[in-house]
Structures are given as C-alpha cells and as structure tokens.
Tab-separated table of C-alpha atoms and ligand atoms in Angstrom:
chain	number	residue	atom	x	y	z
A	1	MET	CA	0.000	0.000	0.000
A	2	THR	CA	1.346	3.454	-0.820
A	3	GLN	CA	0.137	6.822	0.363
A	4	THR	CA	1.697	10.007	-0.925
A	5	SER	CA	-0.473	12.658	0.690
A	6	PHE	CA	-1.864	13.009	4.188
A	7	GLU	CA	-5.009	14.839	5.201
A	8	ASP	CA	-2.928	16.298	8.049
A	9	PRO	CA	0.369	17.766	6.762
A	10	LYS	CA	1.891	17.321	10.266
A	11	LEU	CA	2.108	13.605	9.483
A	12	ARG	CA	4.579	14.209	6.631
A	13	SER	CA	7.669	14.478	8.817
A	14	ILE	CA	6.552	11.395	10.783
A	15	ASP	CA	6.091	9.554	7.479
A	16	GLU	CA	9.701	10.372	6.551
A	17	LYS	CA	11.000	9.059	9.888
A	18	VAL	CA	8.915	5.872	9.707
A	19	LYS	CA	10.131	5.148	6.200
A	20	ALA	CA	13.740	5.770	7.244
A	21	GLY	CA	13.299	3.496	10.310
A	22	GLU	CA	14.016	6.427	12.677
A	23	ARG	CA	12.732	6.562	16.249
A	24	LEU	CA	9.740	8.880	16.812
A	25	SER	CA	10.003	11.655	19.408
A	26	PHE	CA	7.713	12.559	22.304
A	27	ASP	CA	6.229	15.386	20.198
A	28	ASP	CA	5.601	12.992	17.306
A	29	GLY	CA	3.628	10.816	19.733
A	30	VAL	CA	1.496	13.770	20.849
A	31	ALA	CA	0.892	14.754	17.206
A	32	LEU	CA	-0.239	11.194	16.406
A	33	TYR	CA	-2.700	11.315	19.306
A	34	ARG	CA	-4.022	14.766	18.325
A	35	THR	CA	-4.551	14.368	14.587
A	36	ALA	CA	-7.978	13.493	13.194
A	37	ASP	CA	-6.274	11.793	10.245
A	38	ILE	CA	-6.814	8.241	11.530
A	39	LEU	CA	-6.274	6.760	8.081
A	40	GLY	CA	-2.881	8.490	7.859
A	41	VAL	CA	-1.874	7.177	11.299
A	42	GLY	CA	-3.211	3.730	10.399
A	43	TYR	CA	-1.330	3.688	7.104
A	44	LEU	CA	1.952	4.375	8.922
A	45	ALA	CA	1.272	1.829	11.667
A	46	ASN	CA	0.341	-0.801	9.103
A	47	LEU	CA	3.597	-0.141	7.271
A	48	VAL	CA	5.567	-0.946	10.437
A	49	ARG	CA	3.346	-3.916	11.279
A	50	GLU	CA	3.834	-5.462	7.838
A	51	ARG	CA	7.578	-4.734	7.925
A	52	LEU	CA	7.800	-6.733	11.187
A	53	HIS	CA	5.232	-9.475	10.660
A	54	GLY	CA	4.071	-9.443	7.029
A	55	ASP	CA	0.508	-10.734	6.833
A	56	THR	CA	0.745	-12.914	9.937
A	57	THR	CA	-1.678	-12.415	12.820
A	58	TYR	CA	-0.846	-14.387	15.951
A	59	PHE	CA	-3.322	-15.895	18.402
A	60	ASN	CA	-3.224	-18.493	21.141
A	61	VAL	CA	-5.515	-20.928	22.873
A	62	ASN	CA	-5.466	-19.836	26.483
A	63	ARG	CA	-7.497	-19.786	29.655
A	64	HIS	CA	-7.710	-17.029	32.245
A	65	ILE	CA	-7.659	-18.059	35.896
A	66	ASN	CA	-8.443	-15.500	38.628
A	67	PRO	CA	-7.907	-17.360	41.923
A	68	THR	CA	-9.452	-14.608	44.054
A	69	ASP	CA	-11.159	-11.237	43.686
A	70	VAL	CA	-10.410	-10.274	47.289
A	71	CYS	CA	-8.202	-7.196	47.120
A	72	VAL	CA	-6.854	-4.756	49.680
A	73	ALA	CA	-6.171	-2.037	47.108
A	74	SER	CA	-9.672	-0.571	46.368
A	75	CYS	CA	-8.566	1.125	43.141
A	76	ARG	CA	-11.165	3.518	41.758
A	77	LEU	CA	-10.604	2.146	38.243
A	78	CYS	CA	-11.464	-1.429	39.158
A	79	ALA	CA	-14.797	-3.275	39.409
A	80	PHE	CA	-13.200	-6.664	40.044
A	81	GLY	CA	-11.476	-6.361	43.432
A	82	LYS	CA	-13.647	-6.765	46.547
A	83	HIS	CA	-13.170	-6.343	50.263
A	84	MET	CA	-12.676	-9.626	52.131
A	85	LYS	CA	-15.948	-9.051	54.052
A	86	ASN	CA	-17.976	-8.490	50.874
A	87	GLU	CA	-20.452	-11.382	50.605
A	88	SER	CA	-19.941	-11.766	46.882
A	89	ALA	CA	-16.125	-11.987	47.135
A	90	TYR	CA	-14.603	-15.362	46.284
A	91	THR	CA	-11.347	-17.233	46.822
A	92	MET	CA	-10.866	-20.586	45.136
A	93	SER	CA	-9.288	-23.507	46.944
A	94	LEU	CA	-6.179	-25.047	45.380
A	95	GLU	CA	-8.205	-28.123	44.337
A	96	GLU	CA	-10.777	-25.874	42.686
A	97	ILE	CA	-8.094	-23.989	40.752
A	98	TRP	CA	-6.420	-27.185	39.572
A	99	HIS	CA	-9.771	-28.670	38.567
A	100	ARG	CA	-11.160	-25.566	36.838
A	101	ALA	CA	-7.953	-25.071	34.886
A	102	GLY	CA	-8.738	-28.270	33.014
A	103	GLU	CA	-12.451	-27.788	32.421
A	104	GLY	CA	-14.170	-25.931	29.620
A	105	TYR	CA	-13.223	-26.433	26.061
A	106	THR	CA	-11.812	-29.654	24.658
A	107	GLU	CA	-9.272	-27.525	22.753
A	108	ALA	CA	-6.030	-28.084	24.634
A	109	VAL	CA	-4.833	-24.742	25.978
A	110	SER	CA	-1.185	-23.740	25.709
A	111	GLU	CA	-1.319	-20.930	28.310
A	112	PHE	CA	-2.900	-20.206	31.683
A	113	HIS	CA	-3.095	-16.451	32.317
A	114	ILE	CA	-3.247	-16.163	36.106
A	115	VAL	CA	-3.916	-12.918	37.984
A	116	GLY	CA	-5.923	-12.035	41.049
A	117	GLY	CA	-6.615	-9.480	43.761
A	118	LEU	CA	-4.144	-8.605	46.511
A	119	HIS	CA	-5.403	-11.055	49.113
A	120	PRO	CA	-4.397	-10.171	52.698
A	121	THR	CA	-3.963	-13.718	54.020
A	122	LEU	CA	-2.981	-16.037	51.145
A	123	THR	CA	0.722	-16.789	51.484
A	124	LEU	CA	3.518	-16.866	48.924
A	125	ASP	CA	3.846	-20.591	49.694
A	126	TRP	CA	0.172	-21.064	48.752
A	127	TYR	CA	0.789	-19.392	45.367
A	128	CYS	CA	3.912	-21.521	44.842
A	129	GLU	CA	1.898	-24.645	45.615
A	130	MET	CA	-0.767	-23.500	43.137
A	131	LEU	CA	1.890	-23.184	40.402
A	132	ARG	CA	3.489	-26.540	41.252
A	133	GLY	CA	0.095	-28.242	41.190
A	134	LEU	CA	-0.733	-26.742	37.790
A	135	LYS	CA	2.640	-27.810	36.360
A	136	GLU	CA	2.187	-31.303	37.722
A	137	ARG	CA	-1.271	-31.676	36.167
A	138	TYR	CA	-0.733	-29.695	32.936
A	139	PRO	CA	3.023	-29.890	32.253
A	140	GLN	CA	2.738	-28.580	28.687
A	141	VAL	CA	0.856	-25.421	29.627
A	142	HIS	CA	2.826	-22.167	29.947
A	143	LEU	CA	2.094	-20.324	33.212
A	144	LYS	CA	1.893	-16.573	32.541
A	145	ALA	CA	1.254	-15.391	36.052
A	146	PHE	CA	1.170	-12.405	38.412
A	147	THR	CA	1.432	-8.722	37.546
A	148	MET	CA	4.241	-6.548	38.900
A	149	VAL	CA	1.662	-5.230	41.406
A	150	GLU	CA	1.123	-8.723	42.838
A	151	ILE	CA	4.894	-9.274	43.048
A	152	SER	CA	5.255	-6.047	45.032
A	153	TYR	CA	2.474	-7.125	47.424
A	154	PHE	CA	4.017	-10.572	47.955
A	155	ALA	CA	7.337	-8.856	48.727
A	156	GLN	CA	5.699	-6.476	51.175
A	157	ARG	CA	3.912	-9.311	53.015
A	158	THR	CA	6.871	-11.708	53.152
A	159	LYS	CA	9.492	-8.966	53.689
A	160	LEU	CA	11.491	-10.554	50.859
A	161	SER	CA	13.004	-8.556	48.003
A	162	HIS	CA	11.254	-8.419	44.608
A	163	ARG	CA	14.091	-10.529	43.230
A	164	GLU	CA	13.648	-13.235	45.896
A	165	VAL	CA	9.862	-13.368	45.359
A	166	LEU	CA	10.331	-13.646	41.584
A	167	MET	CA	12.955	-16.359	42.031
A	168	ARG	CA	10.680	-18.433	44.279
A	169	LEU	CA	7.743	-18.155	41.881
A	170	LYS	CA	9.964	-18.974	38.913
A	171	GLU	CA	11.290	-21.994	40.707
A	172	ALA	CA	7.681	-23.098	41.409
A	173	GLY	CA	6.732	-22.903	37.722
A	174	MET	CA	5.988	-19.275	36.725
A	175	ASP	CA	7.145	-19.106	33.080
A	176	SER	CA	6.475	-15.422	32.290
A	177	GLN	CA	4.374	-12.485	33.459
A	178	PRO	CA	1.332	-10.686	32.050
A	179	GLY	CA	1.350	-6.943	31.466
A	180	GLY	CA	-1.407	-5.753	33.795
A	181	GLY	CA	-1.273	-3.228	36.600
A	182	ALA	CA	0.828	-0.701	34.678
A	183	GLU	CA	-2.281	1.505	34.226
A	184	ILE	CA	-0.724	4.853	33.329
A	185	PHE	CA	2.597	5.851	34.878
A	186	SER	CA	1.732	9.540	35.471
A	187	GLU	CA	1.783	10.107	39.234
A	188	ARG	CA	-0.910	12.786	39.009
A	189	VAL	CA	-3.318	10.348	37.366
A	190	ARG	CA	-2.307	7.333	39.457
A	191	ARG	CA	-3.105	9.268	42.642
A	192	ILE	CA	-6.693	9.513	41.436
A	193	ILE	CA	-7.409	6.207	39.702
A	194	CYS	CA	-5.331	3.764	41.766
A	195	ASP	CA	-3.744	5.531	44.725
A	196	HIS	CA	-3.092	2.342	46.697
A	197	LYS	CA	-1.150	0.733	43.892
A	198	ILE	CA	2.638	0.776	43.368
A	199	ASP	CA	3.925	3.758	41.423
A	200	GLY	CA	5.192	3.643	37.857
A	201	ASN	CA	8.852	3.513	38.868
A	202	GLU	CA	8.278	0.448	41.029
A	203	TRP	CA	6.314	-1.270	38.222
A	204	LEU	CA	9.239	-0.653	35.852
A	205	GLU	CA	11.801	-1.716	38.465
A	206	ILE	CA	10.069	-5.064	39.092
A	207	ALA	CA	9.794	-5.675	35.337
A	208	ARG	CA	13.534	-4.940	35.031
A	209	THR	CA	14.306	-7.451	37.798
A	210	SER	CA	12.060	-10.059	36.204
A	211	HIS	CA	13.849	-9.636	32.857
A	212	GLU	CA	17.245	-9.870	34.602
A	213	LEU	CA	16.136	-13.261	35.917
A	214	GLY	CA	15.454	-14.381	32.357
A	215	LEU	CA	11.675	-14.053	32.493
A	216	LYS	CA	9.759	-12.342	29.679
A	217	SER	CA	6.752	-10.152	30.353
A	218	ASN	CA	4.061	-8.157	28.611
A	219	CYS	CA	3.097	-4.558	29.228
A	220	THR	CA	-0.142	-2.590	29.100
A	221	MET	CA	-1.499	0.952	29.244
A	222	LEU	CA	-4.936	1.811	30.593
A	223	TYR	CA	-6.402	4.713	28.586
A	224	GLY	CA	-9.704	6.523	28.280
A	225	HIS	CA	-10.152	7.877	31.820
A	226	ILE	CA	-8.581	11.150	33.018
A	227	GLU	CA	-5.175	10.956	31.366
A	228	SER	CA	-3.892	13.489	28.828
A	229	GLU	CA	-2.311	12.754	25.463
A	230	ALA	CA	1.070	13.679	26.982
A	231	ASP	CA	0.475	11.143	29.803
A	232	ARG	CA	-0.074	8.431	27.195
A	233	VAL	CA	3.092	9.312	25.300
A	234	ASP	CA	5.089	9.522	28.544
A	235	HIS	CA	3.892	5.997	29.412
A	236	LEU	CA	4.901	4.612	26.011
A	237	VAL	CA	8.316	6.293	26.126
A	238	ARG	CA	9.023	4.880	29.599
A	239	LEU	CA	8.203	1.366	28.368
A	240	ARG	CA	10.403	1.949	25.299
A	241	ASN	CA	13.290	3.053	27.544
A	242	LEU	CA	12.949	-0.078	29.701
A	243	GLN	CA	12.936	-2.240	26.588
A	244	ASP	CA	16.154	-0.566	25.354
A	245	GLU	CA	17.754	-1.801	28.581
A	246	THR	CA	16.321	-5.319	28.932
A	247	SER	CA	14.633	-6.545	25.701
A	248	GLY	CA	12.338	-8.473	28.052
A	249	LEU	CA	8.998	-7.050	26.891
A	250	VAL	CA	7.238	-9.241	24.363
A	251	THR	CA	3.844	-7.682	23.723
A	252	PHE	CA	2.115	-4.372	24.414
A	253	ILE	CA	-1.630	-4.357	25.053
A	254	PRO	CA	-3.515	-1.036	25.152
A	255	LEU	CA	-6.479	-1.441	27.545
A	256	ALA	CA	-9.572	0.754	27.173
A	257	PHE	CA	-11.034	1.848	30.488
A	258	HIS	CA	-14.454	0.271	31.212
A	259	PRO	CA	-16.205	2.528	33.748
A	260	ASP	CA	-19.296	0.472	34.718
A	261	ASN	CA	-19.488	-0.560	38.390
A	262	THR	CA	-16.331	1.425	39.236
A	263	SER	CA	-16.238	4.658	41.241
A	264	LEU	CA	-15.340	6.405	37.971
A	265	ALA	CA	-18.649	5.320	36.403
A	266	HIS	CA	-19.384	8.920	35.294
A	267	ILE	CA	-16.584	8.741	32.690
A	268	ASP	CA	-17.692	8.098	29.090
A	269	LYS	CA	-16.640	4.817	27.470
A	270	THR	CA	-13.913	4.995	24.832
A	271	THR	CA	-14.881	5.237	21.160
A	272	GLY	CA	-13.851	2.943	18.320
A	273	PHE	CA	-11.772	5.802	16.943
A	274	ASP	CA	-9.713	6.057	20.147
A	275	ASP	CA	-9.350	2.277	20.464
A	276	ILE	CA	-7.984	2.008	16.926
A	277	ARG	CA	-5.750	5.048	17.427
A	278	ASN	CA	-4.180	3.548	20.558
A	279	ILE	CA	-3.212	0.431	18.656
A	280	ALA	CA	-1.705	2.457	15.826
A	281	VAL	CA	0.202	4.967	17.974
A	282	ALA	CA	1.613	2.144	20.086
A	283	ARG	CA	2.897	0.349	16.984
A	284	LEU	CA	4.611	3.547	15.851
A	285	MET	CA	6.101	4.639	19.185
A	286	LEU	CA	7.148	1.210	20.517
A	287	ASP	CA	9.711	0.473	17.825
A	288	ASN	CA	11.522	-2.065	20.036
A	289	ILE	CA	8.563	-4.118	21.324
A	290	PRO	CA	7.849	-6.969	18.907
A	291	HIS	CA	4.085	-7.389	19.238
A	292	ILE	CA	0.974	-5.212	19.617
A	293	LYS	CA	-2.089	-7.050	20.835
A	294	ALA	CA	-5.693	-6.102	20.018
A	295	TYR	CA	-7.361	-7.723	23.021
A	296	TRP	CA	-10.820	-8.610	21.688
A	297	VAL	CA	-12.406	-8.877	25.157
A	298	MET	CA	-11.654	-5.232	25.753
A	299	MET	CA	-12.209	-3.761	22.264
A	300	THR	CA	-14.833	-6.215	20.899
A	301	PRO	CA	-14.015	-8.796	18.222
A	302	LYS	CA	-15.213	-6.365	15.518
A	303	ILE	CA	-12.779	-3.579	16.414
A	304	ALA	CA	-9.989	-6.095	17.122
A	305	GLN	CA	-10.474	-7.445	13.620
A	306	ILE	CA	-10.068	-4.007	12.049
A	307	ALA	CA	-7.074	-3.296	14.306
A	308	GLN	CA	-5.153	-5.926	12.326
A	309	ARG	CA	-4.889	-3.324	9.547
A	310	PHE	CA	-3.975	-0.480	11.949
A	311	GLY	CA	-0.871	-1.907	13.606
A	312	ALA	CA	-1.957	-4.963	15.608
A	313	ASP	CA	-0.416	-8.357	14.882
A	314	ASP	CA	-1.992	-10.352	17.726
A	315	LEU	CA	-5.564	-11.019	18.896
A	316	ASP	CA	-4.770	-12.783	22.202
A	317	GLY	CA	-6.720	-15.972	22.632
A	318	THR	CA	-9.755	-18.004	23.471
A	319	VAL	CA	-9.537	-16.546	27.043
A	320	VAL	CA	-12.428	-18.533	28.653
A	321	GLU	CA	-14.104	-16.985	31.698
A	322	GLU	CA	-12.806	-13.416	31.653
A	323	LYS	CA	-13.771	-11.585	34.863
A	324	ILE	CA	-11.939	-8.248	35.172
A	325	TYR	CA	-13.590	-6.584	32.153
A	326	HIS	CA	-16.945	-8.296	32.559
A	327	ASP	CA	-17.258	-7.010	36.123
A	328	ALA	CA	-16.672	-3.546	34.634
A	329	GLY	CA	-19.480	-3.884	32.120
A	330	ALA	CA	-17.854	-5.489	29.069
A	331	THR	CA	-20.601	-6.876	26.839
A	332	THR	CA	-18.315	-9.128	24.792
A	333	SER	CA	-18.605	-12.881	25.234
A	334	GLN	CA	-16.399	-14.539	27.877
A	335	ALA	CA	-14.684	-16.816	25.367
A	336	LEU	CA	-14.059	-17.259	21.644
A	337	ARG	CA	-13.639	-20.618	19.980
A	338	ARG	CA	-10.449	-21.210	18.050
A	339	GLY	CA	-12.491	-21.348	14.817
A	340	GLU	CA	-13.978	-17.900	15.495
A	341	LEU	CA	-10.507	-16.414	15.969
A	342	LEU	CA	-9.410	-17.965	12.670
A	343	ARG	CA	-12.371	-16.348	10.921
A	344	LEU	CA	-11.648	-12.893	12.395
A	345	ILE	CA	-8.120	-13.176	11.055
A	346	THR	CA	-8.690	-14.642	7.597
A	347	GLU	CA	-11.582	-12.292	6.812
A	348	ALA	CA	-9.211	-9.380	7.461
A	349	GLY	CA	-6.903	-10.797	4.795
A	350	ARG	CA	-4.315	-11.914	7.339
A	351	VAL	CA	-2.757	-15.323	7.850
A	352	PRO	CA	-3.463	-16.955	11.237
A	353	PHE	CA	-0.509	-18.264	13.202
A	354	GLU	CA	-1.217	-20.192	16.382
A	355	ARG	CA	1.540	-19.366	18.856
A	356	ASP	CA	2.485	-20.279	22.383
A	357	THR	CA	3.118	-17.479	24.896
A	358	LEU	CA	6.643	-16.933	23.542
A	359	TYR	CA	5.455	-16.861	19.903
A	360	ARG	CA	6.694	-20.310	18.930
A	361	ALA	CA	4.488	-22.148	16.434
A	362	VAL	CA	1.899	-24.517	17.865
A	363	GLU	CA	0.706	-27.515	15.906
A	364	ARG	CA	-2.448	-29.218	17.156
A	365	THR	CA	-4.938	-31.992	16.826
A	366	GLU	CA	-8.445	-31.901	18.406
A	367	THR	CA	-7.210	-32.574	21.918
A	368	ALA	CA	-3.442	-32.056	22.023
A	369	PHE	CA	-0.760	-29.688	20.787
A	370	THR	CA	2.968	-29.630	20.106
A	371	ILE	CA	5.248	-26.591	20.218
A	372	LEU	CA	7.530	-26.433	17.205
A	373	VAL	CA	10.894	-25.045	18.267
B	1	LIG	O1	-4.324	-4.995	35.420
B	1	LIG	C1	-8.819	-3.246	35.612
B	1	LIG	C2	-7.046	-3.399	33.813
B	1	LIG	C3	-5.862	-5.313	33.612
B	1	LIG	C4	-10.362	-2.202	34.563
B	1	LIG	O2	-0.430	-9.648	29.438
B	1	LIG	C5	-9.289	-2.438	33.725
B	1	LIG	O3	-1.197	-10.771	27.756
B	1	LIG	C6	-10.397	-1.409	32.046
B	1	LIG	O4	-3.633	-6.885	32.078
B	1	LIG	N1	-11.465	-1.142	32.800
B	1	LIG	C7	-6.040	-6.805	33.436
B	1	LIG	N2	-9.297	-2.048	32.462
B	1	LIG	C8	-5.971	-7.224	31.979
B	1	LIG	C9	-4.566	-7.381	31.512
B	1	LIG	C10	-4.292	-8.211	30.307
B	1	LIG	C11	-5.317	-8.569	29.469
B	1	LIG	C12	-5.037	-9.361	28.359
B	1	LIG	C13	-3.746	-9.822	28.105
B	1	LIG	C14	-2.734	-9.456	28.959
B	1	LIG	C15	-1.361	-9.982	28.706
B	1	LIG	C16	-2.980	-8.634	30.061
B	1	LIG	O5	-7.054	-4.687	33.277
B	1	LIG	C17	-5.616	-4.813	34.980
B	1	LIG	C18	-5.924	-3.345	34.806
B	1	LIG	O6	-4.850	-2.705	34.198
B	1	LIG	N3	-8.361	-3.066	34.399
B	1	LIG	N4	-10.060	-2.729	35.735
B	1	LIG	C19	-11.494	-1.506	34.064
B	1	LIG	N5	-12.524	-1.199	34.827
C-alpha cells in the first residue's frame, strides 16, 4: 500500500521518519494522538506492522484463571477487586483452581493467564503450591502469572526482596508475566485512579528485575479515563526506555477503560476511533517491542479485527471466563472458539498463526498440541 499525501500535513515528517526506520520523538507521539487523520496514522502503523510481521496475525488458545477477587487495594478504576468481608467476594481452593484449569473447552490450551486481587492472608507458599500443582497436572501449559503489582504485594507481606519473590515463583513454575497493573505511569493520574497501587517507577523496576532473571513479560497501558495525550506518550516512552535496557517485553496491550461498576462510572466509554488510534500509535512509538495485541475482550471482536490493519499483529486468545472486564461492564462474550478467531483473522486478509506465549508455532490436533521449536 502506498500513500503520498496526508489529510494532516503534520504527518509528513513522521512519514519520513517511519520510512527511514528512525525513532519517533515525544512530540511525534502527541501529534499522532491529536490528529484526526486516523487513516494516515493507520497507514503508517500498518507499514511498520507489515515490515515486522508481514501478513501474519498471531493468536493463542489460552485460559484465564483469577484465583481470588479479594483485594486490599480498592482502586477507583477497578470493578473486580472486593473487600474480604464483601459477601460476593470469592477465593478458590487449590483443588478448585487445579480442577477448573482443566475444564471448559476440549481444545487443549497452551497458556494459563493467572492474575488475582491482593489477598491479605494467602501466602507466597500457597501461590507456589498452586503453580506446582498446575505444572504437575498440565506440564505442557505455559504459566503466565502475576502482575508486577502482585509481586510487590508478595514482597511487602513476606518482607522478601522483589528478586527473591520472583525467584521463588519462577522456581515453582511461573514461566512469564502478564502486562497488567501498569495503568498509566503519570503520578498525578495514578493518585486519582489507583492511589493504593505501586507507582510507575516500582512497576518498571520489578519488570527490570524479572527480565534480569530471564523471564519475559508483557506490558499494558490503561487509557480513556482522566489521562492526557502527553500522559499516554510519557507511558509509552518509559516502556520503550525499559525495553532498550532489557529486551524483556514481548507484547504491548492497550487497555480501554471500562467505567461500569467502578467509582469512575461517570466517565464516558472509549470510542472505536480512540481504540484504533491507541493500537496504531503504540505500533509507531514502541519500535523495540515486537508485538501489539488487540485484546478482543476489551475492544470487541469487531474492532480487534479491524485493528489488524492499523498496527496490531496479535488477537490474544480463546480466554475462557474473563472476569476483570466483565465485572466492569464489558458486553463481549467470555470466550471465543479457536475457529472464530481464525475467521476474524482470515476475513481481514491476514494469515493466522497459532503461537504459544513466547510466539513459537503450535501444531495441534483436536485434543493435544505440540510446540515447534
Ligand atoms: O491490570 C482493571 C485493567 C488489567 C479495569 O499480558 C481495567 O497478555 C479497564 O492486564 N477497565 C487486566 N481495564 C488485563 C490485563 C491483560 C489482558 C489481556 C492480556 C494481557 C497480557 C494482560 O485490566 C488490569 C488493569 O490494568 N483493568 N479494571 C477496568 N474497569
């Protein structure tokens, strides 16, 4: 695809940099967020996406597991976490977790995505036993577990260092970490939307330690609440700087804020335009992070499908039993079959590639899979 003129002439200098493979500046990022020329931004993001991944769109067959929604943090942005005394709060037993991990679809999953609330009494040993039990029962399944926020809480409760907590979890079977809890790094905004959570520097520091230990992780940005365009660009640049140091970040996932049932319920939901723009700007600014994920649960399968032509190269997975977004009013289904993901990809003119968490090819039959190394 070629494009010689832009509706917004400010995109011309960015076009030159993208074509020359030059890094975009902070001001370029703000310009990309401010322009109404979404097709111009999308054209540039698609150029980078196709340069990196051609026509391939990645997906995986995964299952989310949220062992507990009990959380001491009470973040204003969240509808999932509940006080221990709340009658509707739940905490699964280890047996329940091990059993539920295996139920659901017959399609063999290659990843368990495990995150939960900050529970005041569950111990680090309990979490290690959970991981060991999962590995014992499902040895082929990759355990992508615990956000940097959970690691910080485990460290605080056990009085161990972040490094020691990460080492113990790794030893028990944690294979990599998901990207949640990053929200937006701006201190001004964090004080309002999640004032009990670790700050941006600590999130980045724990990710750095995790990468030093040889673990890979994802990263996210929560947008569409009270942040400014400059806050978004600042967040992306701080992730890009970390990646320059560690190369440990695999995938970036922009997360649209869902206000329902949160104490920020007065905030309007994001629009399709903003969701698509966040994918595209991320692809352009994060020149050193390999993958940009359009998480269908958050942006709907329809928008995620279009995002494949605006910078995204990954649609996440089958998910199964998503709770965090559905508690906050998401109206998407709680799972997609593998066949439905294939259709979303092929109808967008892309070529589906089933991956494991680390983007190795997965070959499967009805009930089993093999990772091709
Ligand atoms: O950490 C919480 C966010 C995250 C709300 O790493 C909310 O592959 C919007 O991190 N509205 C969880 N967002 C989801 C997440 C994720 C999802 C898919 C893939 C990966 C990955 C990571 O959702 C939380 C928080 O940042 N969140 N509440 C809300 N009301």
